[in-house]
Each structure stands twice: as structure tokens, then as C-alpha cells.
mmCIF file of N, CA and C in Angstrom:
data_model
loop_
_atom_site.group_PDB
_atom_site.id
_atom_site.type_symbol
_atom_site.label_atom_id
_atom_site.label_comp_id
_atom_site.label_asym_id
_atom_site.label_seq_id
_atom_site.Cartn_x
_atom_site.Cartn_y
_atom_site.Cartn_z
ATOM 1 N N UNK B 19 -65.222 -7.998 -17.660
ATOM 2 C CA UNK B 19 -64.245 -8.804 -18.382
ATOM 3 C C UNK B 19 -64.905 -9.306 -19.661
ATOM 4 N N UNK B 20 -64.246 -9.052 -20.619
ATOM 5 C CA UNK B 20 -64.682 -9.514 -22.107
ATOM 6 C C UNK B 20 -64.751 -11.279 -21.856
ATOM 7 N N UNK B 21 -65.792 -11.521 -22.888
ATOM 8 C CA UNK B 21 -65.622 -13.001 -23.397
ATOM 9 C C UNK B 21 -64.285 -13.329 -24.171
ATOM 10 N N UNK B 22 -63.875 -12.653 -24.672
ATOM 11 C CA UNK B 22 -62.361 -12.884 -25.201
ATOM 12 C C UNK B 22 -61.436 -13.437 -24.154
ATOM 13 N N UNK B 23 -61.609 -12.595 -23.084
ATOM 14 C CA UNK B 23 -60.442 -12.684 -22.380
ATOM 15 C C UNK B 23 -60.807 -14.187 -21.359
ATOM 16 N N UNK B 24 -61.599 -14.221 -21.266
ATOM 17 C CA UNK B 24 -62.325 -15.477 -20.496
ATOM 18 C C UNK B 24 -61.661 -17.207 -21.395
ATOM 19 N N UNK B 25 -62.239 -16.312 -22.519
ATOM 20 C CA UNK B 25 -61.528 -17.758 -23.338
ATOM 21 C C UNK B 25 -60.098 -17.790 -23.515
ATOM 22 N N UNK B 26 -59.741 -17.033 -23.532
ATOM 23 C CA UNK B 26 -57.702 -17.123 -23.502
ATOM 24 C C UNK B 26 -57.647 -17.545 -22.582
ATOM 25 N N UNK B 27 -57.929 -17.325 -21.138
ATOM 26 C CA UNK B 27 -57.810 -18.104 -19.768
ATOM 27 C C UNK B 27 -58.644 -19.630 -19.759
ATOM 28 N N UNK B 28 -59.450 -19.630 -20.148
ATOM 29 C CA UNK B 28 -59.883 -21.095 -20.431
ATOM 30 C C UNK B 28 -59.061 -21.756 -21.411
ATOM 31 N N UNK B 29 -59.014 -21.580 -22.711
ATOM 32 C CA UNK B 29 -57.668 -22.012 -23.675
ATOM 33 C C UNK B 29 -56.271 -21.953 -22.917
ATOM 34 N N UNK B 30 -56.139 -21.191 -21.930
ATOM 35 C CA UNK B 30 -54.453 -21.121 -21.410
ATOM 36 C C UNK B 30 -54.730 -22.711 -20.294
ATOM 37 N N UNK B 31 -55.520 -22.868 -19.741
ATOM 38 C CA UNK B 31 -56.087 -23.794 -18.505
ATOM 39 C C UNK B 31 -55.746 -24.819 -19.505
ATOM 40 N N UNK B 32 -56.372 -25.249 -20.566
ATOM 41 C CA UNK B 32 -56.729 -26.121 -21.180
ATOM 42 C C UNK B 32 -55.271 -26.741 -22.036
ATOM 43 N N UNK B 33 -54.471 -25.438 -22.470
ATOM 44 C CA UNK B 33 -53.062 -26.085 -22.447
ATOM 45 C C UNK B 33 -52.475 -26.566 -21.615
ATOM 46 N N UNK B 34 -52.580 -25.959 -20.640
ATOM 47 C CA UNK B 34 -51.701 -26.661 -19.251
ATOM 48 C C UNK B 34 -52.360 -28.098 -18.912
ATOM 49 N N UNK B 35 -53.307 -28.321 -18.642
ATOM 50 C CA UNK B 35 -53.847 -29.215 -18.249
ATOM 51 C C UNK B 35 -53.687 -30.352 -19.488
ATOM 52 N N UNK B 36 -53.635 -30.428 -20.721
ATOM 53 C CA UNK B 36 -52.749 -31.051 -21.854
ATOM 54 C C UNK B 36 -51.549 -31.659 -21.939
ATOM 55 N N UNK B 37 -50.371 -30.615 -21.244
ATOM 56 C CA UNK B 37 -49.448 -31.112 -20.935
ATOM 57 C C UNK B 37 -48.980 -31.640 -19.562
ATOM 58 N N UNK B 38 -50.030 -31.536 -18.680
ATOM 59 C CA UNK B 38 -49.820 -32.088 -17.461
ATOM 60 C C UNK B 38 -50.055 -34.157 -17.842
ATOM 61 N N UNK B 39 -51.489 -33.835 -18.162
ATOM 62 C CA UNK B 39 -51.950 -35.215 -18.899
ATOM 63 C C UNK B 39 -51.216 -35.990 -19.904
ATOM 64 N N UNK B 40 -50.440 -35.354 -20.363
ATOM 65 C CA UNK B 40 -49.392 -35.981 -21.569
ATOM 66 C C UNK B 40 -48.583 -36.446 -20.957
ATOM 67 N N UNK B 41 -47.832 -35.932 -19.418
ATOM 68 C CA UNK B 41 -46.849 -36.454 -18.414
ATOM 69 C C UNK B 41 -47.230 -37.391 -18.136
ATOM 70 N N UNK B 42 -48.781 -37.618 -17.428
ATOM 71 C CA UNK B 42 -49.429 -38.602 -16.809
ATOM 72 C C UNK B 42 -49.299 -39.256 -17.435
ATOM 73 N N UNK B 43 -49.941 -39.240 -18.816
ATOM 74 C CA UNK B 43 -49.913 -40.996 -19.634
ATOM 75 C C UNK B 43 -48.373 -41.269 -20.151
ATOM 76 N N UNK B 44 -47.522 -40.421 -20.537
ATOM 77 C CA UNK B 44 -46.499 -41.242 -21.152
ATOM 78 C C UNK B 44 -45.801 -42.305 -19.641
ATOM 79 N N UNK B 45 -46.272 -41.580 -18.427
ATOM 80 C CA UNK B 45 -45.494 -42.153 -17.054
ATOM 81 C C UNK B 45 -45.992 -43.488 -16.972
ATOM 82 N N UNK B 46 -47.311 -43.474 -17.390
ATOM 83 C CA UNK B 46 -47.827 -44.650 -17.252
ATOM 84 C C UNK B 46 -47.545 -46.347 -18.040
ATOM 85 N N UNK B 47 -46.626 -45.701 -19.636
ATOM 86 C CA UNK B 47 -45.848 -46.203 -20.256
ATOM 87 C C UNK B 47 -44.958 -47.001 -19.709
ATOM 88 N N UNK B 48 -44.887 -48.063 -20.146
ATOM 89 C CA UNK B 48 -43.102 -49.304 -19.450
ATOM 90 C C UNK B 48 -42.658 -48.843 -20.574
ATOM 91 N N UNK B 49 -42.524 -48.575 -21.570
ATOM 92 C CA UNK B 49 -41.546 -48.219 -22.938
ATOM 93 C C UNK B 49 -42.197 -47.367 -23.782
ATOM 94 N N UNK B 50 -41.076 -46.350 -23.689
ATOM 95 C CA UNK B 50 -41.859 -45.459 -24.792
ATOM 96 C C UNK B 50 -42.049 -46.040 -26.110
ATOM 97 N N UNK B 51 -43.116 -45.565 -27.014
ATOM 98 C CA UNK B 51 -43.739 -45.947 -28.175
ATOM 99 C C UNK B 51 -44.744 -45.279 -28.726
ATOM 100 N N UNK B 52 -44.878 -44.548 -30.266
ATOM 101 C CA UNK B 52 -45.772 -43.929 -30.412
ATOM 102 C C UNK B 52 -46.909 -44.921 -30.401
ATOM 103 N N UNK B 53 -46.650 -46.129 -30.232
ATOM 104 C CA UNK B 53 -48.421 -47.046 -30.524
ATOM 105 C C UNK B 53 -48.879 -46.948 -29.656
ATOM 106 N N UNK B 54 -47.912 -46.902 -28.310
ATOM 107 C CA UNK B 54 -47.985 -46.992 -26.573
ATOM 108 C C UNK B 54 -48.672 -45.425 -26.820
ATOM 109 N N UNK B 55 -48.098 -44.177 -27.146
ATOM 110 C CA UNK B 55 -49.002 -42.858 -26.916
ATOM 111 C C UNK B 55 -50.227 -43.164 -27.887
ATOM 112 N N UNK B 56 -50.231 -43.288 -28.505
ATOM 113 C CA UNK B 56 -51.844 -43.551 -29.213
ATOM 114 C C UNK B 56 -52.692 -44.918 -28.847
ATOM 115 N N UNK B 57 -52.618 -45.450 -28.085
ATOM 116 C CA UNK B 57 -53.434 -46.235 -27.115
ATOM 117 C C UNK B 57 -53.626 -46.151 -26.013
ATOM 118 N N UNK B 58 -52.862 -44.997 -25.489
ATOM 119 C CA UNK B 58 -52.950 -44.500 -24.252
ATOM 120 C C UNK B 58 -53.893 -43.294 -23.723
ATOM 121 N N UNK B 59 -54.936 -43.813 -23.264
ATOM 122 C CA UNK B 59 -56.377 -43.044 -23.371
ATOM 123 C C UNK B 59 -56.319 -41.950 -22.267
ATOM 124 N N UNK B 60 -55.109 -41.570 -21.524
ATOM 125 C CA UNK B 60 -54.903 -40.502 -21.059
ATOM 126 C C UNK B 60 -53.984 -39.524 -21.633
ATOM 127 N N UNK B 61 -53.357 -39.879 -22.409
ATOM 128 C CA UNK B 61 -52.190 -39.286 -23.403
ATOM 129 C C UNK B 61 -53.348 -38.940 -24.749
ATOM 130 N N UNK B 62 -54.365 -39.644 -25.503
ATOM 131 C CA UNK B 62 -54.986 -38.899 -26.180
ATOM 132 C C UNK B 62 -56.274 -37.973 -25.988
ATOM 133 N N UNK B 63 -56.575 -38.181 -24.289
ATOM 134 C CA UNK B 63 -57.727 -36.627 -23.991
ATOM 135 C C UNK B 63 -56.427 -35.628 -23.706
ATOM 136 N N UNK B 64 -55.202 -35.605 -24.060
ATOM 137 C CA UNK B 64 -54.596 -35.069 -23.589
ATOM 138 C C UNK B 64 -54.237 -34.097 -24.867
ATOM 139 N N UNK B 65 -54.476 -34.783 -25.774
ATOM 140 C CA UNK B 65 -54.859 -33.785 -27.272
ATOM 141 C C UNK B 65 -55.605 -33.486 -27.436
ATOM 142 N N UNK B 66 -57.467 -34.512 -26.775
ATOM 143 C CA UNK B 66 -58.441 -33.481 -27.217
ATOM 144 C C UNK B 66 -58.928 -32.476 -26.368
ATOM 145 N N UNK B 67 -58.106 -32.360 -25.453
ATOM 146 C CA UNK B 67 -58.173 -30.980 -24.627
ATOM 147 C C UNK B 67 -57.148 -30.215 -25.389
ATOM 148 N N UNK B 68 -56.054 -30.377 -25.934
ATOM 149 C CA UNK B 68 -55.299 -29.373 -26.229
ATOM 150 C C UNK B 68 -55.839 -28.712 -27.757
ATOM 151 N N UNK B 69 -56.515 -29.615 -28.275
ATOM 152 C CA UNK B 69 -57.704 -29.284 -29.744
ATOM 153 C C UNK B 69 -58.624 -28.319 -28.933
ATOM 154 N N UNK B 70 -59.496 -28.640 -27.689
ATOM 155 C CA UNK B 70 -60.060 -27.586 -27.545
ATOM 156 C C UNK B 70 -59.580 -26.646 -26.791
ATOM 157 N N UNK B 71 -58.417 -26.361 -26.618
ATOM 158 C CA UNK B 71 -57.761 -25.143 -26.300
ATOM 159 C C UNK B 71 -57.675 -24.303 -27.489
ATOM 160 N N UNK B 72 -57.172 -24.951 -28.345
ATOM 161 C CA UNK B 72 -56.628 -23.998 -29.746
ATOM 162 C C UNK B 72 -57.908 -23.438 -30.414
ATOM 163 N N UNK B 73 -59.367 -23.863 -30.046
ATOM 164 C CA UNK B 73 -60.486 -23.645 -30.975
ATOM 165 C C UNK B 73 -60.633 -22.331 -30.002
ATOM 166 N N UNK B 74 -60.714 -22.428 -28.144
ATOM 167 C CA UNK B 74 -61.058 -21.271 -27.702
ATOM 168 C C UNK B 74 -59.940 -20.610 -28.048
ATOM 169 N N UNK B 75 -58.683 -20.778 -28.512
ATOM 170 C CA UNK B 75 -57.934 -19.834 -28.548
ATOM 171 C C UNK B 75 -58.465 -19.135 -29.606
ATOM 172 N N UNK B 76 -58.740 -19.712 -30.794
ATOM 173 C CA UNK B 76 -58.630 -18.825 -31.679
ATOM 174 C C UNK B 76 -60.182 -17.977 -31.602
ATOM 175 N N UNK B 77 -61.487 -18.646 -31.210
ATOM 176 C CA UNK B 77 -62.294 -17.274 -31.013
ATOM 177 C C UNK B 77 -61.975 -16.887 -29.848
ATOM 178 N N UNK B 78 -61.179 -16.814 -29.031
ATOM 179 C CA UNK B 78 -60.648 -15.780 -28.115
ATOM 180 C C UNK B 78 -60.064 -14.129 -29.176
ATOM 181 N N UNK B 79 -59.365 -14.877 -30.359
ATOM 182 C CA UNK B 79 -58.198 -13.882 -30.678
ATOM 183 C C UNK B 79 -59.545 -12.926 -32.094
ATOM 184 N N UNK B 80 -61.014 -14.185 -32.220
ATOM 185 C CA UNK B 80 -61.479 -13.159 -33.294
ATOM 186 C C UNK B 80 -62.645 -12.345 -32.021
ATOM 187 N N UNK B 81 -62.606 -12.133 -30.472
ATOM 188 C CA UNK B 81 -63.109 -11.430 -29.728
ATOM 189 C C UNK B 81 -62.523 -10.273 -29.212
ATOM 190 N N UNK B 82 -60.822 -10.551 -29.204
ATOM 191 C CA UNK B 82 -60.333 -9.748 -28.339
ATOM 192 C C UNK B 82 -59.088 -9.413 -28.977
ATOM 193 N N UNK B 83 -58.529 -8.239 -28.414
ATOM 194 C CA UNK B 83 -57.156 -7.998 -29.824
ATOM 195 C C UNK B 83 -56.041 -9.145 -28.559
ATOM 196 N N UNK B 84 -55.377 -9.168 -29.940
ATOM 197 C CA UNK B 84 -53.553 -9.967 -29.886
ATOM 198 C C UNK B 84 -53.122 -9.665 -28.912
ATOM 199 N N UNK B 85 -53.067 -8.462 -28.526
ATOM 200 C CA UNK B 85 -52.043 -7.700 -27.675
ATOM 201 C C UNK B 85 -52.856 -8.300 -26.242
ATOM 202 N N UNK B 86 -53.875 -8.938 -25.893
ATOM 203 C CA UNK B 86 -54.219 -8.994 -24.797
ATOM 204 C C UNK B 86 -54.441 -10.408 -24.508
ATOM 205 N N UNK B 87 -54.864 -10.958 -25.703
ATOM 206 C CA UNK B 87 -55.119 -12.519 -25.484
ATOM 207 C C UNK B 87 -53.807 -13.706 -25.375
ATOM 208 N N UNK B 88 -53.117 -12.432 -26.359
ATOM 209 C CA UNK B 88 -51.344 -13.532 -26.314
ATOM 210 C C UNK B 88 -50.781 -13.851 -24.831
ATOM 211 N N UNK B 89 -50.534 -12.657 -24.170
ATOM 212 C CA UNK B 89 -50.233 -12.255 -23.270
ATOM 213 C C UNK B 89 -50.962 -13.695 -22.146
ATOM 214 N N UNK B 90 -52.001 -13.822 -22.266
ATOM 215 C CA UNK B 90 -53.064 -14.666 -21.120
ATOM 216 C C UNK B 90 -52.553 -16.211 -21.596
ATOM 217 N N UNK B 91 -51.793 -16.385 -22.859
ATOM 218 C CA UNK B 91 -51.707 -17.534 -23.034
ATOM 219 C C UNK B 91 -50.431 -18.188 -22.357
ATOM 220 N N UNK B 92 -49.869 -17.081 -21.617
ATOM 221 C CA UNK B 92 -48.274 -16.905 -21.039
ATOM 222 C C UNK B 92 -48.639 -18.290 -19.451
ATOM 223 N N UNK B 93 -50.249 -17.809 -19.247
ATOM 224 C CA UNK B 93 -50.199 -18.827 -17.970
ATOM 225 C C UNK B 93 -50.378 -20.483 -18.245
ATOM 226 N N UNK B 94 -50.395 -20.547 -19.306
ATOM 227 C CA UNK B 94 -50.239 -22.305 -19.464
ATOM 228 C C UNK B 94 -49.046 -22.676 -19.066
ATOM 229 N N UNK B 95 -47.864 -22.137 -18.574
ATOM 230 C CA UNK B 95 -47.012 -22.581 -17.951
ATOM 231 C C UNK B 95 -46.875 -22.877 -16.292
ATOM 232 N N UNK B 96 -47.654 -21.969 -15.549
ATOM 233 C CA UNK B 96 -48.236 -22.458 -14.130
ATOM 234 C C UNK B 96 -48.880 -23.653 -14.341
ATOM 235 N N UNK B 97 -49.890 -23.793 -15.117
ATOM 236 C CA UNK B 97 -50.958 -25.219 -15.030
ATOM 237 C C UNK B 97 -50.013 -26.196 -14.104
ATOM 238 N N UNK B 98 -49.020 -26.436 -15.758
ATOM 239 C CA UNK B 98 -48.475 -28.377 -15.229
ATOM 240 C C UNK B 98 -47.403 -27.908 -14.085
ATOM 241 N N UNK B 99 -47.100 -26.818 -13.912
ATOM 242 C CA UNK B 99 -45.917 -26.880 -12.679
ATOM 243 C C UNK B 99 -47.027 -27.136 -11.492
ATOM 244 N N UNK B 100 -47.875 -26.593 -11.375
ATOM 245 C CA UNK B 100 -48.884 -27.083 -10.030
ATOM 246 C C UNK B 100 -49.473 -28.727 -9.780
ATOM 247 N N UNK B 101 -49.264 -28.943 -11.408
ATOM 248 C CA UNK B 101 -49.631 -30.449 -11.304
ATOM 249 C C UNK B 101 -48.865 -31.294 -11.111
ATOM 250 N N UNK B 102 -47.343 -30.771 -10.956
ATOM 251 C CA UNK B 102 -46.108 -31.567 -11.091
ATOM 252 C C UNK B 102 -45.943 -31.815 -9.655
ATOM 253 N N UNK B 103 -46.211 -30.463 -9.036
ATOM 254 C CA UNK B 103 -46.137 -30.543 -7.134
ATOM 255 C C UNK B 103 -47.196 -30.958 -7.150
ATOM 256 N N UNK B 104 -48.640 -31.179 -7.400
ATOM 257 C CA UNK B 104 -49.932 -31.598 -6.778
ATOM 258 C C UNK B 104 -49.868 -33.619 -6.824
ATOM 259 N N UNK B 105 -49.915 -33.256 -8.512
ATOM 260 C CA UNK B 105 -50.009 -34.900 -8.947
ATOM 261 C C UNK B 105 -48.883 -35.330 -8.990
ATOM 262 N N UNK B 106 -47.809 -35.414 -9.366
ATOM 263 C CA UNK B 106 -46.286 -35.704 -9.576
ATOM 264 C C UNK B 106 -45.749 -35.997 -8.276
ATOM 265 N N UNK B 107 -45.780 -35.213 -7.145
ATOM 266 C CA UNK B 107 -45.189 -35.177 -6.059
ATOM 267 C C UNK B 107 -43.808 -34.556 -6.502
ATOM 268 N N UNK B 108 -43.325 -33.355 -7.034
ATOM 269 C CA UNK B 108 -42.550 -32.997 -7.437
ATOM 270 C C UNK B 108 -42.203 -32.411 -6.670
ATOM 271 N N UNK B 109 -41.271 -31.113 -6.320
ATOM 272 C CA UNK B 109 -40.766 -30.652 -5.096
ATOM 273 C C UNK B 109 -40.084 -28.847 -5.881
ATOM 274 N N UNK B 110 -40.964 -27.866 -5.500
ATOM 275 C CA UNK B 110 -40.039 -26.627 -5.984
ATOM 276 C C UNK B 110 -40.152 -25.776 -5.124
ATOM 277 N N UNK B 111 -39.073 -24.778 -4.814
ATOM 278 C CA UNK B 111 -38.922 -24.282 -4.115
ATOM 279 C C UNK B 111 -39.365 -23.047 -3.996
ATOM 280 N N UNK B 112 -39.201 -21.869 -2.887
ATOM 281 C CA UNK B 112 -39.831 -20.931 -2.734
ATOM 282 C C UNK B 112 -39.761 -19.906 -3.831
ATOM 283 N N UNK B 113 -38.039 -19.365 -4.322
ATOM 284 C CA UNK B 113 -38.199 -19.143 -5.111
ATOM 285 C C UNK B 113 -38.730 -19.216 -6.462
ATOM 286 N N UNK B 114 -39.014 -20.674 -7.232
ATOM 287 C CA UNK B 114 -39.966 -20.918 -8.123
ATOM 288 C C UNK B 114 -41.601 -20.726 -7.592
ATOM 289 N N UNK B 115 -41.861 -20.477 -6.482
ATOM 290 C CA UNK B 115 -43.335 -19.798 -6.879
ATOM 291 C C UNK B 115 -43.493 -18.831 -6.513
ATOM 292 N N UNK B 116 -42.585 -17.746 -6.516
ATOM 293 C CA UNK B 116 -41.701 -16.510 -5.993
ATOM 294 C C UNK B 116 -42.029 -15.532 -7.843
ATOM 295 N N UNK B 117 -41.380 -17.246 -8.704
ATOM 296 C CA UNK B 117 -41.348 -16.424 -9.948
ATOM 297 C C UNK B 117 -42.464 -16.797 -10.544
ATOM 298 N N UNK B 118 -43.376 -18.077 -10.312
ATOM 299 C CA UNK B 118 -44.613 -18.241 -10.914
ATOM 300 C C UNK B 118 -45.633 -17.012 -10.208
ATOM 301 N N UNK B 119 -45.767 -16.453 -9.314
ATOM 302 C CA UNK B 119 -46.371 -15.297 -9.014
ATOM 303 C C UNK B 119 -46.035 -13.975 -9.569
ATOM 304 N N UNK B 120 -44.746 -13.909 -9.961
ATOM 305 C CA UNK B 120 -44.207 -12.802 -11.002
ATOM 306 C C UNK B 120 -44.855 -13.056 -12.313
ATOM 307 N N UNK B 121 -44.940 -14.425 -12.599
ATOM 308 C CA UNK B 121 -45.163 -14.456 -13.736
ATOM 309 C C UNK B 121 -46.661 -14.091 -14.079
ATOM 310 N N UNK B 122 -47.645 -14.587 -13.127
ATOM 311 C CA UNK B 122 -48.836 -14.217 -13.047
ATOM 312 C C UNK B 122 -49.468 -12.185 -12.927
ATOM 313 N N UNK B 123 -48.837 -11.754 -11.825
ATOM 314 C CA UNK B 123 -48.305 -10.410 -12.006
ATOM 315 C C UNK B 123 -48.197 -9.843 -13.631
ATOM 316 N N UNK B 124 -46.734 -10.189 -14.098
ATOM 317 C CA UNK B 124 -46.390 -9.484 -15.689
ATOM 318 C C UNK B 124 -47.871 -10.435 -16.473
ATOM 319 N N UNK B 125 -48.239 -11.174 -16.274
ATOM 320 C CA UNK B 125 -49.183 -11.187 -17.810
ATOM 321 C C UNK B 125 -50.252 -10.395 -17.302
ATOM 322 N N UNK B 126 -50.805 -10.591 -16.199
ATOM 323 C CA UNK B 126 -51.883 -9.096 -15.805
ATOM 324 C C UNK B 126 -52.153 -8.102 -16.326
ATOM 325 N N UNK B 127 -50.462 -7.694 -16.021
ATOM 326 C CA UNK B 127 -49.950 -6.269 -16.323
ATOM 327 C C UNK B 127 -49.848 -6.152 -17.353
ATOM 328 N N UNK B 128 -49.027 -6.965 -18.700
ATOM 329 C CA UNK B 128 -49.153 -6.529 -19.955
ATOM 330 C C UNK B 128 -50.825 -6.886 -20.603
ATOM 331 N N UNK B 129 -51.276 -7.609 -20.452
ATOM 332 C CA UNK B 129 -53.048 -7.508 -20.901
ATOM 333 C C UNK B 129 -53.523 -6.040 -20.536
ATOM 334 N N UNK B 130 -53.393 -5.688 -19.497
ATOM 335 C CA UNK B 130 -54.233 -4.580 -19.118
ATOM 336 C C UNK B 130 -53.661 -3.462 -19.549
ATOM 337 N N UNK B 131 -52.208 -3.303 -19.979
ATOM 338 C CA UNK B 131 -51.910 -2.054 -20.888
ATOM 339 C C UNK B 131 -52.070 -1.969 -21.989
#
């Protein structure tokens, strides 16, 4: 496995885990407020993880071609749904991880062609 591709999956982790943390702190909010998100010290590692997503993203994309790294960035959408049932106590059903396993499947599959 290329270092490219390592870092698109670390940059894809690192989005998800961004917007999981952005849930966390705005929840933690009694009223929304941008002063409330910018004093909110889980809502702003929640950008500087998503800053260092975008840095591995982009030497991901000067390691590895487009066509393979885009594709890997497709799983930042599993992250916060696992964190929504893990940390959230959220509730989804079989079919939604029916299609988050599809979804994992097709980005596989289009990277590797």
C-alpha cells in the first residue's frame, strides 16, 4: 500500500472525526453562538483536526493520483455515523449499515480500478 493511500485514509479518519467533534461541542452549547463555537475547546480541535486532514489530504493527492485518493475520501462519512451510534447514542438500523458496508465495498472498488 502506497503512502498516498495511507494518508487519504488518515485525512478521511480525520474528517470524520472533525465532524463528529463539531456535534460534540456545539451539543454542549445552551445557545447557539459563534462566540459559544469559538470558545468551545472541543468545537475548535475540531478544526484543528480538520486543518490536519486537509494538509494529509493534499500530500496524499501530490503521492498518489486523484482517481484513487478522491475515492478514499468517500469514507469520512462512516466516521461520525459510528460516532453518532457509539457517542451520541443514536439508533440506525440494519439497513443503514447494510449501506455503510456498501459504501465501504464501492470506494475499495473504485480506488483499486
Amino acid at each position: 500500500m502506497s503512502l498516498g493511500i495511507v494518508l487519504a485514509i488518515i485525512a478521511s479518519v480525520c474528517f470524520g472525526i472533525s465532524v463528529a467533534l463539531q456535534k460534540y461541542g456545539l451539543k454542549s452549547l445552551k445557545k447557539f453562538s459563534f462566540k459559544g463555537m469559538a470558545t468551545n475547546k472541543r468545537w475548535m480541535l475540531s478544526i484543528v483536526i480538520g486543518i490536519v486532514g486537509i494538509l494529509l489530504y493534499l500530500v496524499a493527492l501530490n503521492l498518489a493520483d486523484l482517481s484513487v485518493v478522491q475515492p478514499l475520501t468517500s469514507l469520512t462519512i462512516i466516521i461520525p455515523v459510528i460516532a453518532g451510534v457509539t457517542f451520541f447514542k443514536e439508533k440506525i438500523g440494519g439497513v443503514k449499515w447494510a449501506l455503510l458496508a456498501l459504501v465501504i465495498v464501492g470506494v475499495i472498488l473504485i480506488s483499486m480500478s
